[in-house]
JSON list of C-alpha atoms and ligand atoms in Angstrom, two decimals:
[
{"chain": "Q", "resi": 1, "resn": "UNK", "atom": "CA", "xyz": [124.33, 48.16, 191.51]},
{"chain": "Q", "resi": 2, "resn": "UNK", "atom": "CA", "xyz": [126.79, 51.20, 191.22]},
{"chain": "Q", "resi": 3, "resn": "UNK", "atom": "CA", "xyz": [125.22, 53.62, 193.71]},
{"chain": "Q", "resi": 4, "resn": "UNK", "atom": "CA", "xyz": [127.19, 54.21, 197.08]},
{"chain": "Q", "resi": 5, "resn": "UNK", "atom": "CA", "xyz": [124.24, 53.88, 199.23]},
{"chain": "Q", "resi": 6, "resn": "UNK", "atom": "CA", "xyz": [126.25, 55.12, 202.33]},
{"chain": "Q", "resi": 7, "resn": "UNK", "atom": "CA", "xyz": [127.80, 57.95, 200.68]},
{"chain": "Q", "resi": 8, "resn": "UNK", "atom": "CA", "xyz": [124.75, 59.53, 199.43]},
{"chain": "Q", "resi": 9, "resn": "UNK", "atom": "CA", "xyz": [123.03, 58.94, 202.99]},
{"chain": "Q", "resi": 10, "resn": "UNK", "atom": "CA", "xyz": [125.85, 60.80, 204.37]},
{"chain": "Q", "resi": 11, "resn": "UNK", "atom": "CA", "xyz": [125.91, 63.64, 201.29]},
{"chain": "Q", "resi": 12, "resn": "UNK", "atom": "CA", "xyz": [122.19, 64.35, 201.17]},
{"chain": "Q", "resi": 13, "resn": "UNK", "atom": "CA", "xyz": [122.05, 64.48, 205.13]},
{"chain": "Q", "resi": 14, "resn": "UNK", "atom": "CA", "xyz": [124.60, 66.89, 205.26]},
{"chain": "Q", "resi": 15, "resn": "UNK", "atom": "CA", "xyz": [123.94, 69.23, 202.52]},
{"chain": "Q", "resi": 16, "resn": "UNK", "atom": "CA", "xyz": [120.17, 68.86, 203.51]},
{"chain": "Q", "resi": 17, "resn": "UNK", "atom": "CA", "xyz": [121.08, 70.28, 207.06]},
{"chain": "Q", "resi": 18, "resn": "UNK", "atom": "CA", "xyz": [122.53, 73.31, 205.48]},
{"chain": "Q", "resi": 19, "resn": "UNK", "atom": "CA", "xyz": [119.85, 74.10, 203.28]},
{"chain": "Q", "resi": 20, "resn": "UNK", "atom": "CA", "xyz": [121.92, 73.40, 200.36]},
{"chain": "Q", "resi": 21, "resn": "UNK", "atom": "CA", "xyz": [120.20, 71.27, 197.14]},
{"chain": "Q", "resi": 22, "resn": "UNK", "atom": "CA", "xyz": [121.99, 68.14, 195.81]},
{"chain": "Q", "resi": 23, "resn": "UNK", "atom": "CA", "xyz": [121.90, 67.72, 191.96]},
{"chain": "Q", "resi": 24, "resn": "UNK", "atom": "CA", "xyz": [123.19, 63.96, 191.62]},
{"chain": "Q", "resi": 25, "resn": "UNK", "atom": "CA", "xyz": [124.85, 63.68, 188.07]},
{"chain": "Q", "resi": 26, "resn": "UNK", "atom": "CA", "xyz": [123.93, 60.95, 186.09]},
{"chain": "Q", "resi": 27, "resn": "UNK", "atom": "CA", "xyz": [125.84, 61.37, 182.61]},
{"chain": "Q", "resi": 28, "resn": "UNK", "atom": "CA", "xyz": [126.64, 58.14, 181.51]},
{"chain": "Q", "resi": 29, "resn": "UNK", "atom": "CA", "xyz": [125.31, 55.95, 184.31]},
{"chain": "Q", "resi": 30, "resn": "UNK", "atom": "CA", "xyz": [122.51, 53.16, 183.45]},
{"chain": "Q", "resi": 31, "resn": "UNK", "atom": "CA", "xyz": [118.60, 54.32, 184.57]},
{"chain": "Q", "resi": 32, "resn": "UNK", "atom": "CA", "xyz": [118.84, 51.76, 186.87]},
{"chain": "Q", "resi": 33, "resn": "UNK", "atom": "CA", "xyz": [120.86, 53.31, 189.19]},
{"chain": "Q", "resi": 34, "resn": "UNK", "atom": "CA", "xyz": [119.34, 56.38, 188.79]},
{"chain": "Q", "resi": 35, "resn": "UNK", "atom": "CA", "xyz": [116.12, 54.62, 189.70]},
{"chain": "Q", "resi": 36, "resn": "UNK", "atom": "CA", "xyz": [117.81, 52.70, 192.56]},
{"chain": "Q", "resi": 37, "resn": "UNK", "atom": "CA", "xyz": [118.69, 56.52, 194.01]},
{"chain": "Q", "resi": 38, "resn": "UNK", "atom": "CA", "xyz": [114.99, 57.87, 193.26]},
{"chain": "Q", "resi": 39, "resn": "UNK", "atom": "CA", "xyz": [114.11, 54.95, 195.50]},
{"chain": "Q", "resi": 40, "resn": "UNK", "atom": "CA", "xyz": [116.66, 56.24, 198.23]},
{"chain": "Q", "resi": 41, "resn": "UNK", "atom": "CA", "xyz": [114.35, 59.55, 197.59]},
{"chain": "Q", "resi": 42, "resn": "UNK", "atom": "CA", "xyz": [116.41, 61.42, 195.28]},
{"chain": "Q", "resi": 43, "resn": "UNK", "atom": "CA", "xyz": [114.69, 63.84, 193.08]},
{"chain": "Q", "resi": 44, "resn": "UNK", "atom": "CA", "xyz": [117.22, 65.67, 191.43]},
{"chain": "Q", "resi": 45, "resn": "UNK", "atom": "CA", "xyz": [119.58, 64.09, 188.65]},
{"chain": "Q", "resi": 46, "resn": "UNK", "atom": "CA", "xyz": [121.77, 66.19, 186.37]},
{"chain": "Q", "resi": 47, "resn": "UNK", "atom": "CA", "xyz": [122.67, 65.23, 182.72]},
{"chain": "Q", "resi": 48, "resn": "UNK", "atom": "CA", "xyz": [125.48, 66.42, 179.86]},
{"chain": "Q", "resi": 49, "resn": "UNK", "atom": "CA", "xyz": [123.99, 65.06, 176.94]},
{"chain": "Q", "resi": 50, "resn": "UNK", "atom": "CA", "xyz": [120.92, 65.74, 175.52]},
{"chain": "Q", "resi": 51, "resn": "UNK", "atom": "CA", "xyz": [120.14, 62.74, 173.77]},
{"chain": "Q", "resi": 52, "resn": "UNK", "atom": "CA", "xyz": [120.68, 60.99, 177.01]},
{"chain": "Q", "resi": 53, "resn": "UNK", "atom": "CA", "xyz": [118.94, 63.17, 179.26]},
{"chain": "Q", "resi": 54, "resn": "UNK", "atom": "CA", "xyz": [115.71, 62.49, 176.63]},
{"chain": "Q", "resi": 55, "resn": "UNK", "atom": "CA", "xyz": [116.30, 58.94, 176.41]},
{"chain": "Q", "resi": 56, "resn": "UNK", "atom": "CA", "xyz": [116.30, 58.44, 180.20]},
{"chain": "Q", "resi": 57, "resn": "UNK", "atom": "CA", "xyz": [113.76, 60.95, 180.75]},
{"chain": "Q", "resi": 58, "resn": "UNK", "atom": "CA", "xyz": [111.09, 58.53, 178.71]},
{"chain": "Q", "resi": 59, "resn": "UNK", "atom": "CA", "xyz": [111.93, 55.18, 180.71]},
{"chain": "Q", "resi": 60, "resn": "UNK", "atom": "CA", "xyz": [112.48, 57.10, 184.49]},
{"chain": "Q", "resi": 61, "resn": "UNK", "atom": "CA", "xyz": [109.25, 58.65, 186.86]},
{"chain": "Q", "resi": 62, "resn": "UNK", "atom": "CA", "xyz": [108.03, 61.32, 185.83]},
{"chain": "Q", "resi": 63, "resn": "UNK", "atom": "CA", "xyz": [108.25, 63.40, 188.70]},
{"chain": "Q", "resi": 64, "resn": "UNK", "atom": "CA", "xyz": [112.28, 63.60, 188.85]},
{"chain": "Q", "resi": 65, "resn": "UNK", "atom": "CA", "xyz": [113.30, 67.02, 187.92]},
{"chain": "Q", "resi": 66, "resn": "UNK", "atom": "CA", "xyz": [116.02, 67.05, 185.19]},
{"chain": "Q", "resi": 67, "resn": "UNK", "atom": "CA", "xyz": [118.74, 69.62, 185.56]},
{"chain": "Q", "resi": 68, "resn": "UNK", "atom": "CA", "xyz": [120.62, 69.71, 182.03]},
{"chain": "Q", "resi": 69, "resn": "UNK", "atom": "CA", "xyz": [124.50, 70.56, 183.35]},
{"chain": "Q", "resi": 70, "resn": "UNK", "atom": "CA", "xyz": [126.37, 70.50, 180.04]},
{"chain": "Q", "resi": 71, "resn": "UNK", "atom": "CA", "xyz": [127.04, 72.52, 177.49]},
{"chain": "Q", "resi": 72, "resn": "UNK", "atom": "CA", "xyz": [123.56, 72.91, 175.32]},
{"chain": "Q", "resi": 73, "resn": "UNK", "atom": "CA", "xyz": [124.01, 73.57, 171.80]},
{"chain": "Q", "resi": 74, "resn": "UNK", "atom": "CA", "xyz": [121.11, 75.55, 170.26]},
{"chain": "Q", "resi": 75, "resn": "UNK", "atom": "CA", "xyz": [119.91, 73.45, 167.81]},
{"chain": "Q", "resi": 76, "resn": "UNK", "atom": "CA", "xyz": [119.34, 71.19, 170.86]},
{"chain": "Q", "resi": 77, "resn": "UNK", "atom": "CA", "xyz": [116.97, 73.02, 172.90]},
{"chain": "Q", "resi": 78, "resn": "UNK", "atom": "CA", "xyz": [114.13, 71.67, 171.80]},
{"chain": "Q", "resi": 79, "resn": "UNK", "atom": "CA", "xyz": [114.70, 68.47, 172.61]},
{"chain": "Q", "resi": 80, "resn": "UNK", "atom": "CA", "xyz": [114.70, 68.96, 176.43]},
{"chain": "Q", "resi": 81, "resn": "UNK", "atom": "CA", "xyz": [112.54, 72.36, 176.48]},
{"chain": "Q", "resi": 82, "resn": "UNK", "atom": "CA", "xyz": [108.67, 70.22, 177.08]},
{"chain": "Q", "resi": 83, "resn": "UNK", "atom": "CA", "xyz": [110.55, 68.66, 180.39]},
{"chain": "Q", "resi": 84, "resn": "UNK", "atom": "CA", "xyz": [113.87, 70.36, 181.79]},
{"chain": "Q", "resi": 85, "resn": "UNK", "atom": "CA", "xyz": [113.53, 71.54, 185.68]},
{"chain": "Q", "resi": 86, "resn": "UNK", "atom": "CA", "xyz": [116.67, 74.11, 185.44]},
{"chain": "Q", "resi": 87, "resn": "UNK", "atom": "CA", "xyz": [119.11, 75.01, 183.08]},
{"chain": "Q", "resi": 88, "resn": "UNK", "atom": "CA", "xyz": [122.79, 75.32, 184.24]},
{"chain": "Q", "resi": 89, "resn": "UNK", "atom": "CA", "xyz": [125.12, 76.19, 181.96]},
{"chain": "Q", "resi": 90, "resn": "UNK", "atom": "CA", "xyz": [123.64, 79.37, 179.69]},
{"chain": "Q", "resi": 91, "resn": "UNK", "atom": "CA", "xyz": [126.65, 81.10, 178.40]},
{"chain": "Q", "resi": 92, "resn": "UNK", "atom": "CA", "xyz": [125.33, 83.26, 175.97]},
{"chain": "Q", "resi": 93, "resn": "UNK", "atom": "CA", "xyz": [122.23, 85.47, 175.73]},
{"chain": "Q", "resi": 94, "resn": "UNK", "atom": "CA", "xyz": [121.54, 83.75, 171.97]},
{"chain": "Q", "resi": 95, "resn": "UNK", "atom": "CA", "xyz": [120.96, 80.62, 173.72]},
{"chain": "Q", "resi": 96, "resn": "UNK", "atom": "CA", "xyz": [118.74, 82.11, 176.26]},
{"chain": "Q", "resi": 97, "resn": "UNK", "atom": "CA", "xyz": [116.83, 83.74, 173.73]},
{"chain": "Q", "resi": 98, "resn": "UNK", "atom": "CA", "xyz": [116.59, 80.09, 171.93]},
{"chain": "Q", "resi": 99, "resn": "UNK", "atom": "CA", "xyz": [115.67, 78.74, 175.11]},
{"chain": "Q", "resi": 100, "resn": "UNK", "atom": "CA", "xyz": [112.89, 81.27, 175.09]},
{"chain": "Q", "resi": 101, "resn": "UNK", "atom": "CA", "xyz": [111.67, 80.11, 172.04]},
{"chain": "Q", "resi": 102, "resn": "UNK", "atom": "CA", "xyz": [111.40, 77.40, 172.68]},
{"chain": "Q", "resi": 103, "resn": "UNK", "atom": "CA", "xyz": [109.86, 77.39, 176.57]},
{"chain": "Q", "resi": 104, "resn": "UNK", "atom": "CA", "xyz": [106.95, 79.39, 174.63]},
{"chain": "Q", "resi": 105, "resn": "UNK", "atom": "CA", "xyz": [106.67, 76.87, 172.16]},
{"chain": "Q", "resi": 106, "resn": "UNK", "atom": "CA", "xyz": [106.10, 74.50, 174.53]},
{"chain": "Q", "resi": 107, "resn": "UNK", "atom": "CA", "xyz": [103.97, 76.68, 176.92]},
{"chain": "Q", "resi": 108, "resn": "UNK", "atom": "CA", "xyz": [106.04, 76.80, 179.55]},
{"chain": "Q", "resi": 109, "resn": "UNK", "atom": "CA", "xyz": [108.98, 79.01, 182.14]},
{"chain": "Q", "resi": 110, "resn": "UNK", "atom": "CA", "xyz": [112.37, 77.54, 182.04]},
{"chain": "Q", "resi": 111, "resn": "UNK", "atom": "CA", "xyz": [114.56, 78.37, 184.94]},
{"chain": "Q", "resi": 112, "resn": "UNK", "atom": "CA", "xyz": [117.72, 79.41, 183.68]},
{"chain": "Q", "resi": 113, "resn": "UNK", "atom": "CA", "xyz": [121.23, 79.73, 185.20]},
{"chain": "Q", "resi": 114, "resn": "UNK", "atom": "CA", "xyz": [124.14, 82.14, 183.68]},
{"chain": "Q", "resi": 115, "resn": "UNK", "atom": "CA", "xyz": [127.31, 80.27, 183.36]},
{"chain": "Q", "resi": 116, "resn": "UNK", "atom": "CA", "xyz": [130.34, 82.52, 184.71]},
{"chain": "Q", "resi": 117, "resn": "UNK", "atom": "CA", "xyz": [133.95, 81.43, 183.56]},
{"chain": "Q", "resi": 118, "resn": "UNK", "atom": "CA", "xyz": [136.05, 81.46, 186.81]},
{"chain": "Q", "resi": 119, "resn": "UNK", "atom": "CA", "xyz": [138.54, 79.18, 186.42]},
{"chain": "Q", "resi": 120, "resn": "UNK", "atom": "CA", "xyz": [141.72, 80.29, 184.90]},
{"chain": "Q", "resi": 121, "resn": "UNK", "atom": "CA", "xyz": [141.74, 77.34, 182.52]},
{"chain": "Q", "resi": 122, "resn": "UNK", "atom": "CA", "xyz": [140.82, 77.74, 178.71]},
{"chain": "Q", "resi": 123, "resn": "UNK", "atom": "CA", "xyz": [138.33, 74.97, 177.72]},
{"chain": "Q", "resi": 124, "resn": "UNK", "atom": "CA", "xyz": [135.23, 75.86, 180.69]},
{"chain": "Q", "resi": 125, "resn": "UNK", "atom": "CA", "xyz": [132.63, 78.14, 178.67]},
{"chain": "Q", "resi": 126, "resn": "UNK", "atom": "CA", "xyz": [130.43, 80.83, 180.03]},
{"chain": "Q", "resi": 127, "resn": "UNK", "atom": "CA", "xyz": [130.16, 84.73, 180.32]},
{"chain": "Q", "resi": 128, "resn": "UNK", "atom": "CA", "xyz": [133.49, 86.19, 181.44]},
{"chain": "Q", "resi": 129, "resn": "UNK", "atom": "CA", "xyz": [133.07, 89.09, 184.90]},
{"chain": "Q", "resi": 130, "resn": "UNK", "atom": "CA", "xyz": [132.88, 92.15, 182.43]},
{"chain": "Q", "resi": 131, "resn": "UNK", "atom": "CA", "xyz": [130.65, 90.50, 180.34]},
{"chain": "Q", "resi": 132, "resn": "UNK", "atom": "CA", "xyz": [128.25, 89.39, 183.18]},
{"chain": "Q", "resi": 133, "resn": "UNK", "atom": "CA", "xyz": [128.31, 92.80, 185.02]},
{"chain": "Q", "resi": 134, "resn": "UNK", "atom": "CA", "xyz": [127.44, 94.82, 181.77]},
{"chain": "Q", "resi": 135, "resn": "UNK", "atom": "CA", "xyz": [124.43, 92.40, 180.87]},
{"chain": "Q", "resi": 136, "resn": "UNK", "atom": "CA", "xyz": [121.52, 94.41, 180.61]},
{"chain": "Q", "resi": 137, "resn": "UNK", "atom": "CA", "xyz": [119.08, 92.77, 183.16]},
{"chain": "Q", "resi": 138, "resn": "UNK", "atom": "CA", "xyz": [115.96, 94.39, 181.90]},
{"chain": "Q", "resi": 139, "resn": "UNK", "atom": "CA", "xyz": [116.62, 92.88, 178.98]},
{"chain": "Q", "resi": 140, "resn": "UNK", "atom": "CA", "xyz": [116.57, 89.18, 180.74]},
{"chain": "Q", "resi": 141, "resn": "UNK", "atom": "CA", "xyz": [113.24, 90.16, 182.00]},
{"chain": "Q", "resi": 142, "resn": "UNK", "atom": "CA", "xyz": [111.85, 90.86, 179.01]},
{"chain": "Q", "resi": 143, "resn": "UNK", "atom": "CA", "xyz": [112.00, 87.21, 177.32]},
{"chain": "Q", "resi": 144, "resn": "UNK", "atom": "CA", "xyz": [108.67, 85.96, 179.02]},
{"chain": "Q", "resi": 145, "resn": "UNK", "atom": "CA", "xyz": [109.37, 82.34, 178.79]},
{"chain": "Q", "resi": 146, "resn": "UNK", "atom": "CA", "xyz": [112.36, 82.03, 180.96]},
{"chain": "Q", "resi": 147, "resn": "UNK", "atom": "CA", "xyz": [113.98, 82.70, 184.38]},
{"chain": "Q", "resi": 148, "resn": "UNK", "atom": "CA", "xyz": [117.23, 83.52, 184.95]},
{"chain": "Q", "resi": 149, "resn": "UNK", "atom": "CA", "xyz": [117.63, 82.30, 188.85]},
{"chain": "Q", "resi": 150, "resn": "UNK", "atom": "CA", "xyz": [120.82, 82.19, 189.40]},
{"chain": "Q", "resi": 151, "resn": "UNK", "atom": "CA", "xyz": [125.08, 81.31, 188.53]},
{"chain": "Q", "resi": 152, "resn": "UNK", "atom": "CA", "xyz": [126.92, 78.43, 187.93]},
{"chain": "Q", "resi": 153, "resn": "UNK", "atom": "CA", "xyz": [130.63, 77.71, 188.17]},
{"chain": "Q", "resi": 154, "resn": "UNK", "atom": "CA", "xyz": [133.16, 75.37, 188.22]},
{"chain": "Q", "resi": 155, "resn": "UNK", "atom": "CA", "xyz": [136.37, 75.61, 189.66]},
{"chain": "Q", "resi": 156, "resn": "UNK", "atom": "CA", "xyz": [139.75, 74.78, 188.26]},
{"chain": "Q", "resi": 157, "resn": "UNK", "atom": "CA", "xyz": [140.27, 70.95, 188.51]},
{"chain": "Q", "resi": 158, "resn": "UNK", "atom": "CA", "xyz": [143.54, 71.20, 190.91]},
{"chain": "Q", "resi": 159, "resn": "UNK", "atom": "CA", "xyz": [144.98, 69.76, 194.20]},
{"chain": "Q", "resi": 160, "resn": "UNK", "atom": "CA", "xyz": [145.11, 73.61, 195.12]},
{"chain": "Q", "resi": 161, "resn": "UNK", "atom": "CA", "xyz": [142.06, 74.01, 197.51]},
{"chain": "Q", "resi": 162, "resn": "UNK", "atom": "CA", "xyz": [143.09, 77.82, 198.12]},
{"chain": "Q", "resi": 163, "resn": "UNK", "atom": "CA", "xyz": [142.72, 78.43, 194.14]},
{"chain": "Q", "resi": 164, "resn": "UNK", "atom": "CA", "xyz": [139.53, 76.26, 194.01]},
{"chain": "Q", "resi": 165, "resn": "UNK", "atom": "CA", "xyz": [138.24, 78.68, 197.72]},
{"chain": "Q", "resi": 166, "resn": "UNK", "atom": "CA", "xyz": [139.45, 82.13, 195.82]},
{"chain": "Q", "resi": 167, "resn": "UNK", "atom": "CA", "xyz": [137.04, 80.94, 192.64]},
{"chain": "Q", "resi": 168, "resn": "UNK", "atom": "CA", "xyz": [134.30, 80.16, 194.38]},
{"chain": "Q", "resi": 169, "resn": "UNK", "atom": "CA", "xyz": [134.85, 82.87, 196.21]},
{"chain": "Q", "resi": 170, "resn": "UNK", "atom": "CA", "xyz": [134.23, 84.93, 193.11]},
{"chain": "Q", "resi": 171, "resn": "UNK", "atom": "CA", "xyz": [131.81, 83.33, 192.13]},
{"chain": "Q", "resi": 172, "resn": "UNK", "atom": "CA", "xyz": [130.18, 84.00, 195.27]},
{"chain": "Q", "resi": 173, "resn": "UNK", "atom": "CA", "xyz": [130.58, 88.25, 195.22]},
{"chain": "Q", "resi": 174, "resn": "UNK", "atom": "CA", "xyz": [129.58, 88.06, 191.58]},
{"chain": "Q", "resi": 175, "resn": "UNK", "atom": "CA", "xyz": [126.45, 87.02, 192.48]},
{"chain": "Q", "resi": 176, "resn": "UNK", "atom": "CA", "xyz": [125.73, 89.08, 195.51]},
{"chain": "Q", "resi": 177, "resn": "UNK", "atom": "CA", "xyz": [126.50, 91.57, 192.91]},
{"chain": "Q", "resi": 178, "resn": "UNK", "atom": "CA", "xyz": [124.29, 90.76, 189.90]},
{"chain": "Q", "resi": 179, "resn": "UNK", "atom": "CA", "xyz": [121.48, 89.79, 192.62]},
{"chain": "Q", "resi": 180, "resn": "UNK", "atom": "CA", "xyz": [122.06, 93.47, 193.89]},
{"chain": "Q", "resi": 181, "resn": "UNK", "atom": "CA", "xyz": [120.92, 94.82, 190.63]},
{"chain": "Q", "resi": 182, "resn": "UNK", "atom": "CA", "xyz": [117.45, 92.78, 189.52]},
{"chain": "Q", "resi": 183, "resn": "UNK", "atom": "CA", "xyz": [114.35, 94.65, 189.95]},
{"chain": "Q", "resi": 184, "resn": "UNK", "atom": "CA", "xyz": [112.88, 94.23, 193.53]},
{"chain": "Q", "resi": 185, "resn": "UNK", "atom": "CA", "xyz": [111.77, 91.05, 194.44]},
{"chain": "Q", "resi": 186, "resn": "UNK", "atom": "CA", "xyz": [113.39, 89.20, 191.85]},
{"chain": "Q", "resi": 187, "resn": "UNK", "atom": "CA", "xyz": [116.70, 88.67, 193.41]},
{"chain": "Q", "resi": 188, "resn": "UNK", "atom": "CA", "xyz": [118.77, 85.78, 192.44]},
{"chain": "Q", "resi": 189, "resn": "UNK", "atom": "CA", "xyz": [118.11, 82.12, 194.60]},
{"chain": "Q", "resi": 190, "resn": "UNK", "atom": "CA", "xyz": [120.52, 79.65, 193.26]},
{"chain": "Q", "resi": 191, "resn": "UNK", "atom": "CA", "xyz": [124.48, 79.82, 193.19]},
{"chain": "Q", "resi": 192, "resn": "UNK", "atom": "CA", "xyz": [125.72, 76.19, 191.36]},
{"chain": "Q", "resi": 193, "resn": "UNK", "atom": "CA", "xyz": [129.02, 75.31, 192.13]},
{"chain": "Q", "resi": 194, "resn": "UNK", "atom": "CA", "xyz": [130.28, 72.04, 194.27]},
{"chain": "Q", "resi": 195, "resn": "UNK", "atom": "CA", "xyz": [131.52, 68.80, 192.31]},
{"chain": "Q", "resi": 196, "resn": "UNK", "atom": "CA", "xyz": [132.89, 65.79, 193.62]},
{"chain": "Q", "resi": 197, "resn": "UNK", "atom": "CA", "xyz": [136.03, 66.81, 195.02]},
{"chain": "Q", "resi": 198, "resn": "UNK", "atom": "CA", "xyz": [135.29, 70.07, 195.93]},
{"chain": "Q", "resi": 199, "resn": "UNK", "atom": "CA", "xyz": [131.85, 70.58, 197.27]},
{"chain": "Q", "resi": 200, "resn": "UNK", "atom": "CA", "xyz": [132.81, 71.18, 200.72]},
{"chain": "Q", "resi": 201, "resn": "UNK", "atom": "CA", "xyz": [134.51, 74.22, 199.73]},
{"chain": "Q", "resi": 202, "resn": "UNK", "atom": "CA", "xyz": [131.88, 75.54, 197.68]},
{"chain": "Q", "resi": 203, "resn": "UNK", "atom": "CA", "xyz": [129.55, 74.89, 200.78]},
{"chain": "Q", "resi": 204, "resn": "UNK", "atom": "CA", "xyz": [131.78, 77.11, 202.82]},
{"chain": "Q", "resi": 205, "resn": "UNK", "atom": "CA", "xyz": [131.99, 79.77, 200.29]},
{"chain": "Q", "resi": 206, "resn": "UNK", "atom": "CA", "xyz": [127.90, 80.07, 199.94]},
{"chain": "Q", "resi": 207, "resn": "UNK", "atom": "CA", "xyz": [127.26, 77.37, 197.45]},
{"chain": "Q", "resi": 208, "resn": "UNK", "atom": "CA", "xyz": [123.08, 76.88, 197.16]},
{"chain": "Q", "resi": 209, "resn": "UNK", "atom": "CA", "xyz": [123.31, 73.84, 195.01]},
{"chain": "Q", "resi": 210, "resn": "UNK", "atom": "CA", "xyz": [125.99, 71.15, 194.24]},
{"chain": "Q", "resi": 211, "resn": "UNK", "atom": "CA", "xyz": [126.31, 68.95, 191.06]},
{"chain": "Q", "resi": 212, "resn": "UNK", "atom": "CA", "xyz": [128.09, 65.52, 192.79]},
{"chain": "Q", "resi": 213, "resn": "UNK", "atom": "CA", "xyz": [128.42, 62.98, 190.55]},
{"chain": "Q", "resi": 214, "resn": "UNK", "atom": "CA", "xyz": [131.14, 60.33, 191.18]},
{"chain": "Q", "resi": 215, "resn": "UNK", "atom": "CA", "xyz": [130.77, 60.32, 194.85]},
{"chain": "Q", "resi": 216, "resn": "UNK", "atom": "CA", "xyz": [127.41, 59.06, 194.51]},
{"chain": "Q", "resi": 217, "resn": "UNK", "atom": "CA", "xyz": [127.56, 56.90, 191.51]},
{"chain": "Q", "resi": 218, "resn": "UNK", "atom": "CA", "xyz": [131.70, 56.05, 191.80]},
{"chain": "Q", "resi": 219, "resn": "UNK", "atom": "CA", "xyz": [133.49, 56.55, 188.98]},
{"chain": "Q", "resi": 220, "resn": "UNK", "atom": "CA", "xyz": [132.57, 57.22, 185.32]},
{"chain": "Q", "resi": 221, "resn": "UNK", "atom": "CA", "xyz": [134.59, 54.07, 182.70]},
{"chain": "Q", "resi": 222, "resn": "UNK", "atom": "CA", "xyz": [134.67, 56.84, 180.11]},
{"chain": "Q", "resi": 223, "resn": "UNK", "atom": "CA", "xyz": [134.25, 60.58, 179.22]},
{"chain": "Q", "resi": 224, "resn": "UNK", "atom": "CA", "xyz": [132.59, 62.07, 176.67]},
{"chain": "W", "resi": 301, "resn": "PLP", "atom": "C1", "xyz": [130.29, 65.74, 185.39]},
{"chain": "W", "resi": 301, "resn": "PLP", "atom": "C2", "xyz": [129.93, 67.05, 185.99]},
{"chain": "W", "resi": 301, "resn": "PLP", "atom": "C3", "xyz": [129.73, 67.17, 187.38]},
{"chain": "W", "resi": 301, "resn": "PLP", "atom": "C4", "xyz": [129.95, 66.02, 188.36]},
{"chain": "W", "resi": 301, "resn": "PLP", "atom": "O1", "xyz": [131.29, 65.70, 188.44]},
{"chain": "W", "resi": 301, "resn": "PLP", "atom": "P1", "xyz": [131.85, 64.72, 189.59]},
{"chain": "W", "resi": 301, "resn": "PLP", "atom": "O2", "xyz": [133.26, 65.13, 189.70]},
{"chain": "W", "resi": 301, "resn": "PLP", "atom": "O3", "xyz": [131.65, 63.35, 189.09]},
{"chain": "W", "resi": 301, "resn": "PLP", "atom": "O4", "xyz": [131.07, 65.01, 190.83]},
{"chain": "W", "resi": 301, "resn": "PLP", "atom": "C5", "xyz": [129.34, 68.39, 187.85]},
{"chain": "W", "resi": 301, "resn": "PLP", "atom": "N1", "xyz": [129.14, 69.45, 187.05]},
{"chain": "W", "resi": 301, "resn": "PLP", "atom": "C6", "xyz": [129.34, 69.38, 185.73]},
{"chain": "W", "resi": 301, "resn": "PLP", "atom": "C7", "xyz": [129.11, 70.58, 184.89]},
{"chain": "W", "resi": 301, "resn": "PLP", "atom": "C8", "xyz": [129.76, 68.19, 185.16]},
{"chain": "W", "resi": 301, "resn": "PLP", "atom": "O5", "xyz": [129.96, 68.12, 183.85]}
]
């Protein structure tokens, strides 16, 4: 069995104390540990890859809630829309209008997060500041079939914890910011950002919910 039983004691404890969620990531681990963590009472797994995610949803209890963390292609959406609990990485408003779609379609409200680029590297998608700030929000409100709830972000992947702290940071005043301007009572609830090796910082800097895979699981033999 690959789970680190004492490490996610320790994690949930401590992020459960602050009020923060824990999304355990999954991507490329067996069911079985995902089970043996459900039976630790983990509820909460994130995926990558949606033929994955479906494949494990089928075998796995049915009252885990899924959190699809990768990048979601469109033509993909319907594959996960009958089951996924929340949405992480939306980076364009096509794809949350094919998310809509497809929530319908399946009679149901898909909580959504916008993916903001904060890092200064050039492969990590999502909608850049300018981009973010000048999305029209009445517009998100008017596709009926999702949510948008929240950001997600990842930080740079460096040894430099004051670069990681000044992106989350940003993170963090972007979305008091784009909270600031939903119609009343509709204010954001979920700021995404924490991995492995930097979740403690993202705590710090207002982090709601954190996406910790190897810490939990160890590490992945390969990456897709
Ligand atoms: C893989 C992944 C994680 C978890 O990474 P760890 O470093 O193993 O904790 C979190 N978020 C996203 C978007 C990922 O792809």
């Amino acid at each position: 069995m690959a789970v680190n039983t004492e490490a996610y004691n320790t994690i949930s404890k401590e992020l459960a104390e602050k009020h923060v969620t824990l999304v355990a990531v999954s991507k490329t681990k067996p069911a079985e540990d995902i089970e043996a963590m459900y039976n630790l009472g983990q509820r909460d797994f994130g995926e990558n890859y949606v033929q994955e995610l479906v494949d494990k949803q089928a075998q796995l209890p049915k009252d885990i809630r899924w959190h699809f963390i990768g990048h979601l292609q469109s033509n993909k959406v319907k594959m996960i829309a009958p089951f996924v609990h929340l949405i992480h990485g939306v980076d364009s408003l096509k794809l949350l209008q094919e998310i809509n779609k497809q929530a319908a379609k399946a009679g149901r409200i898909i909580n959504c997060l916008l993916q903001v680029h904060i890092a200064q590297e050039e492969t990590k998608f999502g909608f850049d500041e300018e981009t973010l700030m000048a999305t029209n929000v009445n517009e998100l409100h008017q596709l009926a079939n999702v949510r948008v709830i929240g950001l997600m972000g990842m930080a740079s992947f460096t040894e430099d914890k004051e670069k990681v702290r000044g992106e989350f940071r940003l993170l963090k005043s972007l979305y008091d910011k784009f909270s600031a301007g939903q119609p009343d009572g509709q204010k954001l609830s979920v700021l995404s950002m924490g991995m492995s090796g930097d979740y403690a910082i993202a705590v710090s800097e207002g982090s709601t919910m954190v996406r910790i895979g190897s810490l939990l699981f160890g590490a992945r033999e390969y990456v897709k």
